[in-house]
XYZ file of N, CA, C and O in Angstrom:
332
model
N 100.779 103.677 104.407
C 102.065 103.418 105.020
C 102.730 102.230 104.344
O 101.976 101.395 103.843
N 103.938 102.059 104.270
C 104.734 101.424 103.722
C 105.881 100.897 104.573
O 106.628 101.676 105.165
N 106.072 99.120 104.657
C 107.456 98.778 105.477
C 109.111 99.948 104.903
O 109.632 100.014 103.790
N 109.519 100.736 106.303
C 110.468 101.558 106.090
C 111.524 101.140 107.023
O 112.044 101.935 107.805
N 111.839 99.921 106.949
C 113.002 99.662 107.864
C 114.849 100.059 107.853
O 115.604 100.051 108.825
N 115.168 100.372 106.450
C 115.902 101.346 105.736
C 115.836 102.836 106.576
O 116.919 103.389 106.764
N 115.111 103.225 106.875
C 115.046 104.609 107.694
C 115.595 103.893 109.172
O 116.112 104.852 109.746
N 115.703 103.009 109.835
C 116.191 102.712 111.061
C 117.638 102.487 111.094
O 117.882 101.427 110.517
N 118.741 103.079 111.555
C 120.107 102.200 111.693
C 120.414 103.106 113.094
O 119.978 104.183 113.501
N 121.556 101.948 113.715
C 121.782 101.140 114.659
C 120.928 100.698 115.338
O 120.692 101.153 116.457
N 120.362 99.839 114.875
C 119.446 98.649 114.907
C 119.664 97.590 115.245
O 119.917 96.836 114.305
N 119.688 97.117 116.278
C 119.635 95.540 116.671
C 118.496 94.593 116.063
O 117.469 95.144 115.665
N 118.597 93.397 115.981
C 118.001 92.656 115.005
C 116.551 92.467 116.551
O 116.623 92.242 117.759
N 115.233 92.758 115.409
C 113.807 92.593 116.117
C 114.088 93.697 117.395
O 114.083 93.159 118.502
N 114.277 94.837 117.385
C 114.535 95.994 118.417
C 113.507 96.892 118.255
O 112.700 97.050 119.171
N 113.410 97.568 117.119
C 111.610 98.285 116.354
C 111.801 97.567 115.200
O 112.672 96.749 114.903
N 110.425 98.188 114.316
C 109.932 98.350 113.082
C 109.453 99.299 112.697
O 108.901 99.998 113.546
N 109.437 99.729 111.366
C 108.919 101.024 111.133
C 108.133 100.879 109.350
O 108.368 100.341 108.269
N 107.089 101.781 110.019
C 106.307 102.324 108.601
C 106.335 103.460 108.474
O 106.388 104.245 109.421
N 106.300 103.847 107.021
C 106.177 105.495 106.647
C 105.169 105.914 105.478
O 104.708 105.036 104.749
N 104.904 106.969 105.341
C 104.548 108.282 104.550
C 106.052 109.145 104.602
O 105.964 110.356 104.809
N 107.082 108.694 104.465
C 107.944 109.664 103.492
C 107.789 110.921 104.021
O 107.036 111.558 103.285
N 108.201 111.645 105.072
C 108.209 113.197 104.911
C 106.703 113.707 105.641
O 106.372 114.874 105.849
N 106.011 112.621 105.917
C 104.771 112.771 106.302
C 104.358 112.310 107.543
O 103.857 113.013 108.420
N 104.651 110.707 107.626
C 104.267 110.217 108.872
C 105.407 109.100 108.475
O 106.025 108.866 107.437
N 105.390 108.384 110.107
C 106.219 107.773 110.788
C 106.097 107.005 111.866
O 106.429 107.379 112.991
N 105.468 105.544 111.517
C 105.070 104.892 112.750
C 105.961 103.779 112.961
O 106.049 102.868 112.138
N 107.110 103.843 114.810
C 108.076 103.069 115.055
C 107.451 102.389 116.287
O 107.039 103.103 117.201
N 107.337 100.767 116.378
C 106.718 99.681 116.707
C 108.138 98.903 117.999
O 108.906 97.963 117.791
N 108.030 99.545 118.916
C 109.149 98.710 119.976
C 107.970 97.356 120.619
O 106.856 97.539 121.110
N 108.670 96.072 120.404
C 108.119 95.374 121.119
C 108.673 95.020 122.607
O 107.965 94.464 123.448
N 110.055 95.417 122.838
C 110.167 95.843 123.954
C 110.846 96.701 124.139
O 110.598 97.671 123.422
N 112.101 96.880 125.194
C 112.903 98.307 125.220
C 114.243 98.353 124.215
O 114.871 97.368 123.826
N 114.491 99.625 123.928
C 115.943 99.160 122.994
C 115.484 100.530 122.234
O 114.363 100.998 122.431
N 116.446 101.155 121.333
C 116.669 102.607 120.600
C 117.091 102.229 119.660
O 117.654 101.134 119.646
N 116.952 103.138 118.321
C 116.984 102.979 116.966
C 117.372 104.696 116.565
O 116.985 105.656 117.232
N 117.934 104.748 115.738
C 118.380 106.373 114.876
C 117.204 105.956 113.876
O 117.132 104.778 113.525
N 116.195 106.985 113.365
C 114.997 107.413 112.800
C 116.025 108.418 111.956
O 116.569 109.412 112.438
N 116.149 108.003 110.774
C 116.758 108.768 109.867
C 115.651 109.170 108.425
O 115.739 108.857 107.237
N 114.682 109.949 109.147
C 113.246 110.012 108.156
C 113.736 111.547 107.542
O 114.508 112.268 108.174
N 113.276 111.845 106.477
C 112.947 113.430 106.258
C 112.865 114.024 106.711
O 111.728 114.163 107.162
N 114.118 115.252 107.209
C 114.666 116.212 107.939
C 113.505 117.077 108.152
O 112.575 117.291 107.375
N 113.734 117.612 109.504
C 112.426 118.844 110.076
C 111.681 117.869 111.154
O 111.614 116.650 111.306
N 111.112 119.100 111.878
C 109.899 118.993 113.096
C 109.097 117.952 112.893
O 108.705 117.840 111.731
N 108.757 117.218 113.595
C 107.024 116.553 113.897
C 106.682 116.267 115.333
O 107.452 116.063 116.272
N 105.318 116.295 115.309
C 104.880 116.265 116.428
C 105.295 114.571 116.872
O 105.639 113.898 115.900
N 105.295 114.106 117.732
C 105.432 113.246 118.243
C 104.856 112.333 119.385
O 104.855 112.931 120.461
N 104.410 111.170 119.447
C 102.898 110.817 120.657
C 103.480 109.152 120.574
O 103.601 108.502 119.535
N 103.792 108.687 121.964
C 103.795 107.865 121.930
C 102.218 106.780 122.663
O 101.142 106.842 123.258
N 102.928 106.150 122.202
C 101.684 104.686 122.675
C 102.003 103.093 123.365
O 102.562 102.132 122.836
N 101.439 103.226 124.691
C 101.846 102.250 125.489
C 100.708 101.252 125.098
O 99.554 101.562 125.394
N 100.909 100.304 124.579
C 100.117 98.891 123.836
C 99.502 98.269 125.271
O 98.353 98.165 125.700
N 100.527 97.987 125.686
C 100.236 96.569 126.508
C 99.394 97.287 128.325
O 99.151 96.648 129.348
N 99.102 99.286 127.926
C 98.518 99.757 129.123
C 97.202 100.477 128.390
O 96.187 100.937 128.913
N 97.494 100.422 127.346
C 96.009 101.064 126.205
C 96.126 102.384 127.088
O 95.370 102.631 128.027
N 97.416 103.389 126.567
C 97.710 104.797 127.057
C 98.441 105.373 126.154
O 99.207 104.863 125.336
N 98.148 106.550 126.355
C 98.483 107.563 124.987
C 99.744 108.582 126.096
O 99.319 109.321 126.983
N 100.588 108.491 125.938
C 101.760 109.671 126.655
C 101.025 111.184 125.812
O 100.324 111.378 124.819
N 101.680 112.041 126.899
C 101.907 113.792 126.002
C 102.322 113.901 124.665
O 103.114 113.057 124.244
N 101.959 114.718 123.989
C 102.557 114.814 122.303
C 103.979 115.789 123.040
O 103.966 116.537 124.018
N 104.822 115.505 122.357
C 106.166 116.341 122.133
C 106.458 116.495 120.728
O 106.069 115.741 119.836
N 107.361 117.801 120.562
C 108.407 117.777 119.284
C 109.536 117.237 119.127
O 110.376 117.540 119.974
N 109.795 116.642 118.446
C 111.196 115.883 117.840
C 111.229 116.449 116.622
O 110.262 116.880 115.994
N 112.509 116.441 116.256
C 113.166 116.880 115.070
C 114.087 115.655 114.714
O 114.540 114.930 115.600
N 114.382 115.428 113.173
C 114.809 114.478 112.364
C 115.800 114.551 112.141
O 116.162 115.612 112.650
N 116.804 113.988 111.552
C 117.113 112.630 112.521
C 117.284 112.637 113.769
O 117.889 113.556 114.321
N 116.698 111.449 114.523
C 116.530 111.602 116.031
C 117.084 110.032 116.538
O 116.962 109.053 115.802
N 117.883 109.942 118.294
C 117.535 108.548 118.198
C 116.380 108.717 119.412
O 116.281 109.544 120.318
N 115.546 107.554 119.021
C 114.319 107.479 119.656
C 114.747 105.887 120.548
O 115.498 104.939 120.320
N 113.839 106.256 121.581
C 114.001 104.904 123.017
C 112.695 104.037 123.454
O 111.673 104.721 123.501
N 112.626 103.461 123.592
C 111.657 102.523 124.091
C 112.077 102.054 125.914
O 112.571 100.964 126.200
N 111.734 103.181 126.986
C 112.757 102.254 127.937
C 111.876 101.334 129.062
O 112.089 101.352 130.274
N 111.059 100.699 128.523
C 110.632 100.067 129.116
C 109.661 98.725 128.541
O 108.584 98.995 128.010
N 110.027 97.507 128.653
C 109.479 95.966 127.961
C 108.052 96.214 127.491
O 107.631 95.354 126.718
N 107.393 96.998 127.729
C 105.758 96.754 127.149
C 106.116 97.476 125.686
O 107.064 98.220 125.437
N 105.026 97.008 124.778
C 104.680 97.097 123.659
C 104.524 98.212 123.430
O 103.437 98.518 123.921
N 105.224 99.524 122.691
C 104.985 100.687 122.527
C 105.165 101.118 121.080
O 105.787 100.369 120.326
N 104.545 102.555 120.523
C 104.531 102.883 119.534
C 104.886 104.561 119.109
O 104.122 105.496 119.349
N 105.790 104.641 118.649
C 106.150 106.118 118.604
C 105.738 106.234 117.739
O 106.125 105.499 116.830
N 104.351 107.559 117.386
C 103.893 107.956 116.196
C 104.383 109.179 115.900
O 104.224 109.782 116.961
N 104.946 110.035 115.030
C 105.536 111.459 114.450
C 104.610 111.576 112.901
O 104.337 110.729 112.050
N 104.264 113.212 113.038
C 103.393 113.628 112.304
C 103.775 114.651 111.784
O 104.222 115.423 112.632
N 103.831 115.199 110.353
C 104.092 116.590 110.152
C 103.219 117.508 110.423
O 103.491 118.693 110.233
């Protein structure tokens, strides 16, 4: 993975962060609540988020690219997308 913060806009400053695999994977880092447009390599991925600060894994869903993705709630979460 590689810093991909270029793939995030409308972005508020410290809102996520993001790493990538390009077309592959996609890991977006909310340290608290707030939404970002994920402008990664068009098409499906599975999608699983991760509540940090409850050590809990949510349902996998599909999202499709470009998406805007949410964080709506202050704990530490992690949206992972997978091809």
């Amino acid at each position: 993975h590689s810093p991909a913060l270029d793939i995030l806009s409308e972005r508020e400053p410290n809102v996520a962060f993001c790493m990538a695999i390009p077309g592959k994977e996609y890991v977006v880092y909310f340290p608290s609540s707030g939404e970002v447009m994920l402008n990664g390599s068009p098409g499906k991925y599975q999608a699983r988020w991760l509540d940090i600060d409850n050590s809990a894994w949510e349902d996998s869903f599909e999202l499709e690219l470009p998406a805007s993705v949410k964080s709506e709630d202050d704990n530490h979460r992690v949206l992972i997308l997978k091809r």
